[in-house]
N, CA, C and O atoms as a DFTB+ gen file, in Angstrom:
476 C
 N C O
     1  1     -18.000       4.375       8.496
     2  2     -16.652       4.881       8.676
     3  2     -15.648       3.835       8.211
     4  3     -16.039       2.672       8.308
     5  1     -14.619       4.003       7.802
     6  2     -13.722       3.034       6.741
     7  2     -12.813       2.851       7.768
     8  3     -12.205       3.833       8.195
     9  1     -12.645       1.878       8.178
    10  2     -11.573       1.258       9.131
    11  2     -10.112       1.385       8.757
    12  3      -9.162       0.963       9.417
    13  1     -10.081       1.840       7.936
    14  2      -7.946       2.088       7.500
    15  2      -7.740       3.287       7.150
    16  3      -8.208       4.138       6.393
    17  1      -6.537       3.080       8.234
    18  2      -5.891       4.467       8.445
    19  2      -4.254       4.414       7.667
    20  3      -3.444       3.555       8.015
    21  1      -3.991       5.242       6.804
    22  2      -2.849       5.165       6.607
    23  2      -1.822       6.463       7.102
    24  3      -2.193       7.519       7.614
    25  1      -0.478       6.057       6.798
    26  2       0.532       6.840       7.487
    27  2       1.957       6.776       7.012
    28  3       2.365       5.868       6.288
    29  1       2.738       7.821       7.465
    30  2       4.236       7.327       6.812
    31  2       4.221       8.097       5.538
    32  3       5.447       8.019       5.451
    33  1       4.005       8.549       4.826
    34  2       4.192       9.752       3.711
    35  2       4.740      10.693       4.056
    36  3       4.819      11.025       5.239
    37  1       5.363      11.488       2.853
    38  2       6.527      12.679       3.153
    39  2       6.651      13.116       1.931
    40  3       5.811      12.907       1.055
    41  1       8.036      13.957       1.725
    42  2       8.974      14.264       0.679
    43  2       9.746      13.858       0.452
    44  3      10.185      13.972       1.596
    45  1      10.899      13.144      -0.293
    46  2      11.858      12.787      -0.333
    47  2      12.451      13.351      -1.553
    48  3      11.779      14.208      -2.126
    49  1      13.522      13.044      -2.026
    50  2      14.709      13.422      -3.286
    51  2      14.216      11.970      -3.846
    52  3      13.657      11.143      -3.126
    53  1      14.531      11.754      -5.383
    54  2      14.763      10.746      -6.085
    55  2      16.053       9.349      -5.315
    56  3      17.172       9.719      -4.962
    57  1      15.786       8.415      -5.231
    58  2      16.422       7.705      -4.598
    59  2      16.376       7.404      -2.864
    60  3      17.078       6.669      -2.170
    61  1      15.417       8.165      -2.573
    62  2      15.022       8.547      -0.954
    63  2      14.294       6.951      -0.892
    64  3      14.359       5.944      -1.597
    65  1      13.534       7.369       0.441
    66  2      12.950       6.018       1.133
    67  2      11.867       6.262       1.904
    68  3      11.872       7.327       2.520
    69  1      11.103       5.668       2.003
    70  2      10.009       5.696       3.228
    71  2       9.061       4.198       2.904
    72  3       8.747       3.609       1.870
    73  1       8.770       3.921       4.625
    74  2       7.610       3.256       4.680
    75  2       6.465       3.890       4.997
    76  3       6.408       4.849       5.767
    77  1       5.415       3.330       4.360
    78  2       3.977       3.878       4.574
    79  2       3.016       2.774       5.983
    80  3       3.140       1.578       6.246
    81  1       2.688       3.165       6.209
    82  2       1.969       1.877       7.539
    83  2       0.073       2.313       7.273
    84  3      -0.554       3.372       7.256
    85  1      -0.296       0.855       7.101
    86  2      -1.781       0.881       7.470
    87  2      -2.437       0.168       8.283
    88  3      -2.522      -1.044       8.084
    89  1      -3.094       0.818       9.469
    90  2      -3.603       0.276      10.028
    91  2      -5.761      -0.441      10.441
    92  3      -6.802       0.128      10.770
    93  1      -5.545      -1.214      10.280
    94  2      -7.007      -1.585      10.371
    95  2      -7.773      -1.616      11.707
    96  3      -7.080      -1.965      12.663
    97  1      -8.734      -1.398      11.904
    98  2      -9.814      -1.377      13.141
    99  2     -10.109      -2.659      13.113
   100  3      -9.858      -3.411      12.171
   101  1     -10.577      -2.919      14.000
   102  2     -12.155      -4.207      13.709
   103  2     -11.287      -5.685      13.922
   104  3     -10.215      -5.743      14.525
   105  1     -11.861      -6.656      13.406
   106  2     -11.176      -7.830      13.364
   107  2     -11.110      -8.474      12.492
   108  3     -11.054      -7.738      11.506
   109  1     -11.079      -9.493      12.209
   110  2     -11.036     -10.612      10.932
   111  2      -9.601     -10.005      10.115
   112  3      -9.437     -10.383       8.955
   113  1      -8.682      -9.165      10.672
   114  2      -7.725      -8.267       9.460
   115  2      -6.748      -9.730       9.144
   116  3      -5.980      -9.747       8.181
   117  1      -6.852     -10.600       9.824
   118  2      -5.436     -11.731       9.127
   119  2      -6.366     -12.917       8.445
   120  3      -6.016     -14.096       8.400
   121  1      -7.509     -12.443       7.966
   122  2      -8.658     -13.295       7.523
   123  2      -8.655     -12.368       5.580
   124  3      -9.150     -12.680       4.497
   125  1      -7.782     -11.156       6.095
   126  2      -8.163     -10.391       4.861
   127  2      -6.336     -10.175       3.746
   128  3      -5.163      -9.944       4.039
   129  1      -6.997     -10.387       2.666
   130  2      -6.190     -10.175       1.568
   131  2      -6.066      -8.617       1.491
   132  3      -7.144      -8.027       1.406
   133  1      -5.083      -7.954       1.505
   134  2      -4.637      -6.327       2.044
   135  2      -3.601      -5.850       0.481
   136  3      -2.604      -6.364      -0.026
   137  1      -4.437      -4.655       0.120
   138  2      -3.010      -4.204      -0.984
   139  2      -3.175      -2.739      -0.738
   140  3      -4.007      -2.148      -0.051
   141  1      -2.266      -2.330      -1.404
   142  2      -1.929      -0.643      -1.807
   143  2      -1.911      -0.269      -3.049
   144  3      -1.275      -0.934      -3.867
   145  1      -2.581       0.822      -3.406
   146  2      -2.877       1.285      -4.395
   147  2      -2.064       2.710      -4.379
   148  3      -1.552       3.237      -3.391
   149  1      -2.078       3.159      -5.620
   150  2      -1.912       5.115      -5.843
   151  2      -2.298       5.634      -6.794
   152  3      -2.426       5.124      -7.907
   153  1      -2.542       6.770      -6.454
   154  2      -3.212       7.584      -7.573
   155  2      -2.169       9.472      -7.369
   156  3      -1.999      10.342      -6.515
   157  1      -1.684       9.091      -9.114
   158  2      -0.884      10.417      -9.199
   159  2      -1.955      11.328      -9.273
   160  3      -3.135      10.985      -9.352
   161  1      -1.441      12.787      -9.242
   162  2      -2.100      14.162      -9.648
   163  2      -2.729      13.718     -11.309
   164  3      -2.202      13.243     -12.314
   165  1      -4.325      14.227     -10.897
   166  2      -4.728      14.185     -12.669
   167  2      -4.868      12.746     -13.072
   168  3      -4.848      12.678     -14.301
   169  1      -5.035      11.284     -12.370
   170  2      -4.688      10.220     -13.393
   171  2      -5.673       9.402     -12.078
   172  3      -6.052       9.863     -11.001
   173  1      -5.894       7.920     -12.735
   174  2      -6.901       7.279     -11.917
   175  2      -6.271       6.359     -11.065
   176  3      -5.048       6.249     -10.967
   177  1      -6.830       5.913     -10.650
   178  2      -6.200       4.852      -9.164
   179  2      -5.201       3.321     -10.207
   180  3      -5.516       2.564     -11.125
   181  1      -4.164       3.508      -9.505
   182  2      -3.509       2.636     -10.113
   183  2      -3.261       1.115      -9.095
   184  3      -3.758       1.337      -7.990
   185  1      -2.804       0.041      -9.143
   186  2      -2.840      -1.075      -8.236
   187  2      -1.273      -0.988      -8.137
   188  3      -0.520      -1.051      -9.108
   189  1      -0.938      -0.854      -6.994
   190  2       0.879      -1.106      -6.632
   191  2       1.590      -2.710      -5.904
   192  3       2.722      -3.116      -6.167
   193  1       0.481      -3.501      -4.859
   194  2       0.618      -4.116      -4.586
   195  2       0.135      -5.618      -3.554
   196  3       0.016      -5.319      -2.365
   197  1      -0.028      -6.510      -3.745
   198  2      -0.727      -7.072      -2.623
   199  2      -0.216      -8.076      -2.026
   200  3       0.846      -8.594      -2.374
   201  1      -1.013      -8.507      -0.934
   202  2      -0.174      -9.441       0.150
   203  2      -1.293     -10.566       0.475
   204  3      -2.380      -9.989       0.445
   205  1      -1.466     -11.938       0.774
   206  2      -2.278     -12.698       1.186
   207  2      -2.320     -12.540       2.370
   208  3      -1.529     -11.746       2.878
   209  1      -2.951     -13.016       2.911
   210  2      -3.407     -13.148       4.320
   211  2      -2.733     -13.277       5.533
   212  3      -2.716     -12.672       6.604
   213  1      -2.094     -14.409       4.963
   214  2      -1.068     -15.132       5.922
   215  2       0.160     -14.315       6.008
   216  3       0.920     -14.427       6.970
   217  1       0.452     -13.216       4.697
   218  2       1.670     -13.036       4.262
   219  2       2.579     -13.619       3.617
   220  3       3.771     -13.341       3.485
   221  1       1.849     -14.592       3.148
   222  2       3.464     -15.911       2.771
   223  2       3.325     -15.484       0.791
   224  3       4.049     -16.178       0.077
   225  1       2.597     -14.606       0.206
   226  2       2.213     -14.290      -0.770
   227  2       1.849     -12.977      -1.712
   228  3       0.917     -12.912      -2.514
   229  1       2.691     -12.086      -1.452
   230  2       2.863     -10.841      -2.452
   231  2       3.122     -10.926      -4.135
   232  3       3.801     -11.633      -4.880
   233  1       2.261      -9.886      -4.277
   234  2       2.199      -9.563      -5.923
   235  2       2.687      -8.174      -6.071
   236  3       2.143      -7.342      -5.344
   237  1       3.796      -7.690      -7.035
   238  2       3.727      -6.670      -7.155
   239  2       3.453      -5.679      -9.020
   240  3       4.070      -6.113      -9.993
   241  1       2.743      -4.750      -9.136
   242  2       3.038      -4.134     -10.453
   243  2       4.603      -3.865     -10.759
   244  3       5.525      -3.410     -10.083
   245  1       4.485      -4.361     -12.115
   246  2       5.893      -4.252     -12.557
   247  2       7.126      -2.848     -12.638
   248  3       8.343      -2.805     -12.820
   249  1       6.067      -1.830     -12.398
   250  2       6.713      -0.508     -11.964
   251  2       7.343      -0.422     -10.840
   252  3       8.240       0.394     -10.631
   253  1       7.012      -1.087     -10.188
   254  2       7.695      -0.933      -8.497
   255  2       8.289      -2.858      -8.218
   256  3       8.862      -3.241      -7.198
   257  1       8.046      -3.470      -9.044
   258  2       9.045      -4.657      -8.562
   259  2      10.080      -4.423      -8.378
   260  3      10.585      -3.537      -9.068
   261  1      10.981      -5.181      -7.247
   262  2      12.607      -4.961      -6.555
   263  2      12.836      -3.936      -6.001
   264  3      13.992      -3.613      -5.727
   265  1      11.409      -2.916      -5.601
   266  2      11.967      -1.643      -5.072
   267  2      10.860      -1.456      -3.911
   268  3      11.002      -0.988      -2.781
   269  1      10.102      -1.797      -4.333
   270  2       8.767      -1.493      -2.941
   271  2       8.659      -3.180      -2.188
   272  3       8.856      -4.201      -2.846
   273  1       8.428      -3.175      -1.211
   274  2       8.264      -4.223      -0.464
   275  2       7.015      -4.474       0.310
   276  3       7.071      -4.076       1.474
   277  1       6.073      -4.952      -0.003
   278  2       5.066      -5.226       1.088
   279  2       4.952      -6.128       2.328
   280  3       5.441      -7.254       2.235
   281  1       4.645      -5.937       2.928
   282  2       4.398      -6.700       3.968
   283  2       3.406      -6.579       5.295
   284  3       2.931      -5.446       5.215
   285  1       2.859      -7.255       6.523
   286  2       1.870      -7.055       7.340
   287  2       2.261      -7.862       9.169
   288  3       2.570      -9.054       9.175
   289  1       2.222      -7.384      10.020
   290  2       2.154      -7.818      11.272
   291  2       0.338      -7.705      11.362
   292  3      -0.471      -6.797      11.170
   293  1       0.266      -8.837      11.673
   294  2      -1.498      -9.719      11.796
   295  2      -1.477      -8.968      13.333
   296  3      -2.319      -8.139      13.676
   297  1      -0.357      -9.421      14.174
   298  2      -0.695      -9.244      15.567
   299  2      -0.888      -7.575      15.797
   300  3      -1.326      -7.082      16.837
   301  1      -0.435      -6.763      14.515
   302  2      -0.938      -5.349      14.832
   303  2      -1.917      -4.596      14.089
   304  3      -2.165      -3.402      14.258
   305  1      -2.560      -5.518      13.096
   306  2      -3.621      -5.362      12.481
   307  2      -2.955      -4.017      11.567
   308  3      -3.394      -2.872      11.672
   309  1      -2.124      -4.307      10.907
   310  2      -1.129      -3.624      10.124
   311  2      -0.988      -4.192       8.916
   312  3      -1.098      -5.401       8.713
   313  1      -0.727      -3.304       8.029
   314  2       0.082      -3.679       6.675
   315  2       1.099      -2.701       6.089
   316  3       0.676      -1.551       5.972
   317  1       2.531      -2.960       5.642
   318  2       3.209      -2.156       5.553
   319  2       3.565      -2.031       4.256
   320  3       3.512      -3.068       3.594
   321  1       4.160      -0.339       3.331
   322  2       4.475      -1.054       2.049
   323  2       6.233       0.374       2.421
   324  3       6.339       1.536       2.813
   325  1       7.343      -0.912       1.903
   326  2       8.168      -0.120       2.134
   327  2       9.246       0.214       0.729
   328  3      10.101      -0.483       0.184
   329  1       8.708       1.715       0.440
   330  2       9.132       2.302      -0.862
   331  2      10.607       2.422      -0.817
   332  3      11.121       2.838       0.221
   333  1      11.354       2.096      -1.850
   334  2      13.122       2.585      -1.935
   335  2      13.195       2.797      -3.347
   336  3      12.262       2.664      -4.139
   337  1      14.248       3.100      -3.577
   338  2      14.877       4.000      -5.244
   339  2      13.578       4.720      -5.591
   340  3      13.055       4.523      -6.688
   341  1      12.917       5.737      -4.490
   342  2      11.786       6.434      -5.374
   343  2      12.492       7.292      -6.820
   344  3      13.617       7.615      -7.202
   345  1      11.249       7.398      -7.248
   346  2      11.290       7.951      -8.361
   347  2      10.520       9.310      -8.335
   348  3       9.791       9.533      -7.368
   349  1      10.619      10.110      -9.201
   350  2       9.312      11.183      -9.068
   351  2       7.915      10.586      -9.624
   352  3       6.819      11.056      -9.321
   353  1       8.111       9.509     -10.460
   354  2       7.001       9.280     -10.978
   355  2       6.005       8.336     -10.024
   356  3       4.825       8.156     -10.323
   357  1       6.816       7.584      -8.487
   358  2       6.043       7.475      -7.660
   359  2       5.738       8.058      -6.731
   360  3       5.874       7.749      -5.547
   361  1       5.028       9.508      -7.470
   362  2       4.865      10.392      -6.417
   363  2       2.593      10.428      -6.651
   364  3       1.595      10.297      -7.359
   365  1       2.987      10.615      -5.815
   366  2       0.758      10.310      -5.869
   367  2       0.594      10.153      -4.313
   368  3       1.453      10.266      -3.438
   369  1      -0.635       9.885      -4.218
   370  2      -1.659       9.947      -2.539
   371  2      -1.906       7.805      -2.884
   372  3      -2.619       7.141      -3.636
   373  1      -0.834       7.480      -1.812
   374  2      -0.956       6.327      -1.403
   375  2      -2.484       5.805      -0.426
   376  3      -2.873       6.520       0.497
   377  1      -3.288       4.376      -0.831
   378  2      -4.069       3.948      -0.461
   379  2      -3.298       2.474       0.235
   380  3      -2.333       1.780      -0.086
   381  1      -4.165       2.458       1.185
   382  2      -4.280       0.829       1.629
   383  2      -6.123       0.506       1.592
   384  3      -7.157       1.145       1.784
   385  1      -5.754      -0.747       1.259
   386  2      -7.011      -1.084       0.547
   387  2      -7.698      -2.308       1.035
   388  3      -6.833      -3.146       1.289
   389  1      -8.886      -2.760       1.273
   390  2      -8.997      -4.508       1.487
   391  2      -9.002      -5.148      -0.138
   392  3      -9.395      -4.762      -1.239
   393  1      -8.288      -6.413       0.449
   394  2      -8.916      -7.211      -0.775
   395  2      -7.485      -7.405      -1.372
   396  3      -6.505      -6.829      -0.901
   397  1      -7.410      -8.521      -2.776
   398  2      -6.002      -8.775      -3.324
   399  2      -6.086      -7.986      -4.293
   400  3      -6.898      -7.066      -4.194
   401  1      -5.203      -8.121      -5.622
   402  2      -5.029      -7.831      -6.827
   403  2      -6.641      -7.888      -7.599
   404  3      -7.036      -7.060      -8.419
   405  1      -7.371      -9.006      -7.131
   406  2      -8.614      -8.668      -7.796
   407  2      -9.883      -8.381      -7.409
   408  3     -10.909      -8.485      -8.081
   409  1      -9.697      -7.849      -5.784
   410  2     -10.909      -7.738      -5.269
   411  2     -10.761      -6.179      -4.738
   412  3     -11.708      -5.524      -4.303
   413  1      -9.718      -5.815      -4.826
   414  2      -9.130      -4.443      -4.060
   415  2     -10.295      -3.243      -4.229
   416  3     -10.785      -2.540      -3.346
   417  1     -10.610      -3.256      -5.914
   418  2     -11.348      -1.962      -6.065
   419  2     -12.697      -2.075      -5.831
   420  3     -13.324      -1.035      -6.028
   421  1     -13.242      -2.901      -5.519
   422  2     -14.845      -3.038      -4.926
   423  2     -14.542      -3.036      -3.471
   424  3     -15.206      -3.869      -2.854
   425  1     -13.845      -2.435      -2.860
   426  2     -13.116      -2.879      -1.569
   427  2     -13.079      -1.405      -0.694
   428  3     -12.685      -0.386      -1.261
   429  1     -13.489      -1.380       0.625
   430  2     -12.710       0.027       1.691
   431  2     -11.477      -0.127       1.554
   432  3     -10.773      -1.135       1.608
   433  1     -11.010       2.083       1.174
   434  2      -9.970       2.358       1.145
   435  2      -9.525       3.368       2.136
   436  3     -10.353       4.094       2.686
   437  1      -8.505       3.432       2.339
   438  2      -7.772       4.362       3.660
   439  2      -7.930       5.787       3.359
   440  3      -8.282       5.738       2.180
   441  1      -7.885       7.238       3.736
   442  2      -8.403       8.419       3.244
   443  2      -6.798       8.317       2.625
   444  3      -6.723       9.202       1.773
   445  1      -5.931       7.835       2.686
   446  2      -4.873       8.090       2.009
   447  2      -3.778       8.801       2.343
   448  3      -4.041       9.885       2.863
   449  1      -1.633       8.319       2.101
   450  2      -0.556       9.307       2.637
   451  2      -0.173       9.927       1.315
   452  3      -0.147       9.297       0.258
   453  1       0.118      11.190       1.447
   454  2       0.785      11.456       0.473
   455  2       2.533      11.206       0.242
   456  3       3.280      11.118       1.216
   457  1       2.983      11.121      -1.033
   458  2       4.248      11.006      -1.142
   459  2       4.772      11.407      -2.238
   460  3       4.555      10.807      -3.291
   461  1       5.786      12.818      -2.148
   462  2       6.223      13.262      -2.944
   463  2       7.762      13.235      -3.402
   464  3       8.589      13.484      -2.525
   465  1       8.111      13.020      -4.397
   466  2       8.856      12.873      -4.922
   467  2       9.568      13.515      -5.527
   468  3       9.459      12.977      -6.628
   469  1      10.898      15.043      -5.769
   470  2      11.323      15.657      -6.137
   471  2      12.805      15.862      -6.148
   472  3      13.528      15.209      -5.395
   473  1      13.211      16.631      -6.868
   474  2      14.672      17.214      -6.269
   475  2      14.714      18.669      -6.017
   476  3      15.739      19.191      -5.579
């Protein structure tokens, strides 16, 4: 059973907002390098973002730099990614994932939030 649960998906208009929240089971989670991924309708898993351990260290894809924000509370075995100026084109079924930028896809993923994007 895959220990991450994600949450926080919706609808919004272009320019809307939401945070997504993932939460992990188990322990060792501030031992673990944590990102988010998405995958639009029709297209393959794309990498959106990651966070080190500690938190003191985010990476983001250049599609969503200055607009998505990652981040994690250790003490709630959480990781958060918080979307602004959506677009329609970040509209897809959001993952939280273990692992950084290069370990993510050999990695447990969350069943996934959706987030749509329209006017």
């Amino acid at each position: 059973e895959v220990p991450l649960a994600e949450s926080g998906g919706g609808s919004v208009q272009p320019g809307g907002s939401l945070r997504l929240s993932c939460v992990r089971r188990g322990f060792n989670f501030d031992s673990l390098f944590m990102s988010w991924v998405r995958q639009a309708p029709g297209k393959g898993l794309e990498w959106v973002a990651s966070i080190s351990s500690g938190g003191t260290n985010t990476r983001y894809a250049e599609s969503v730099e200055g607009r998505f924000t990652i981040s994690r509370d250790n003490r709630k075995n959480t990781v958060y990614l918080d979307l602004k100026s959506l677009k329609v084109e970040d509209s897809g079924v959001y993952y939280c994932a273990e692992g950084g930028y290069h370990g993510w896809a050999d990695s447990p993923r969350g069943q996934g939030t959706q987030v749509t994007v329209s006017s």
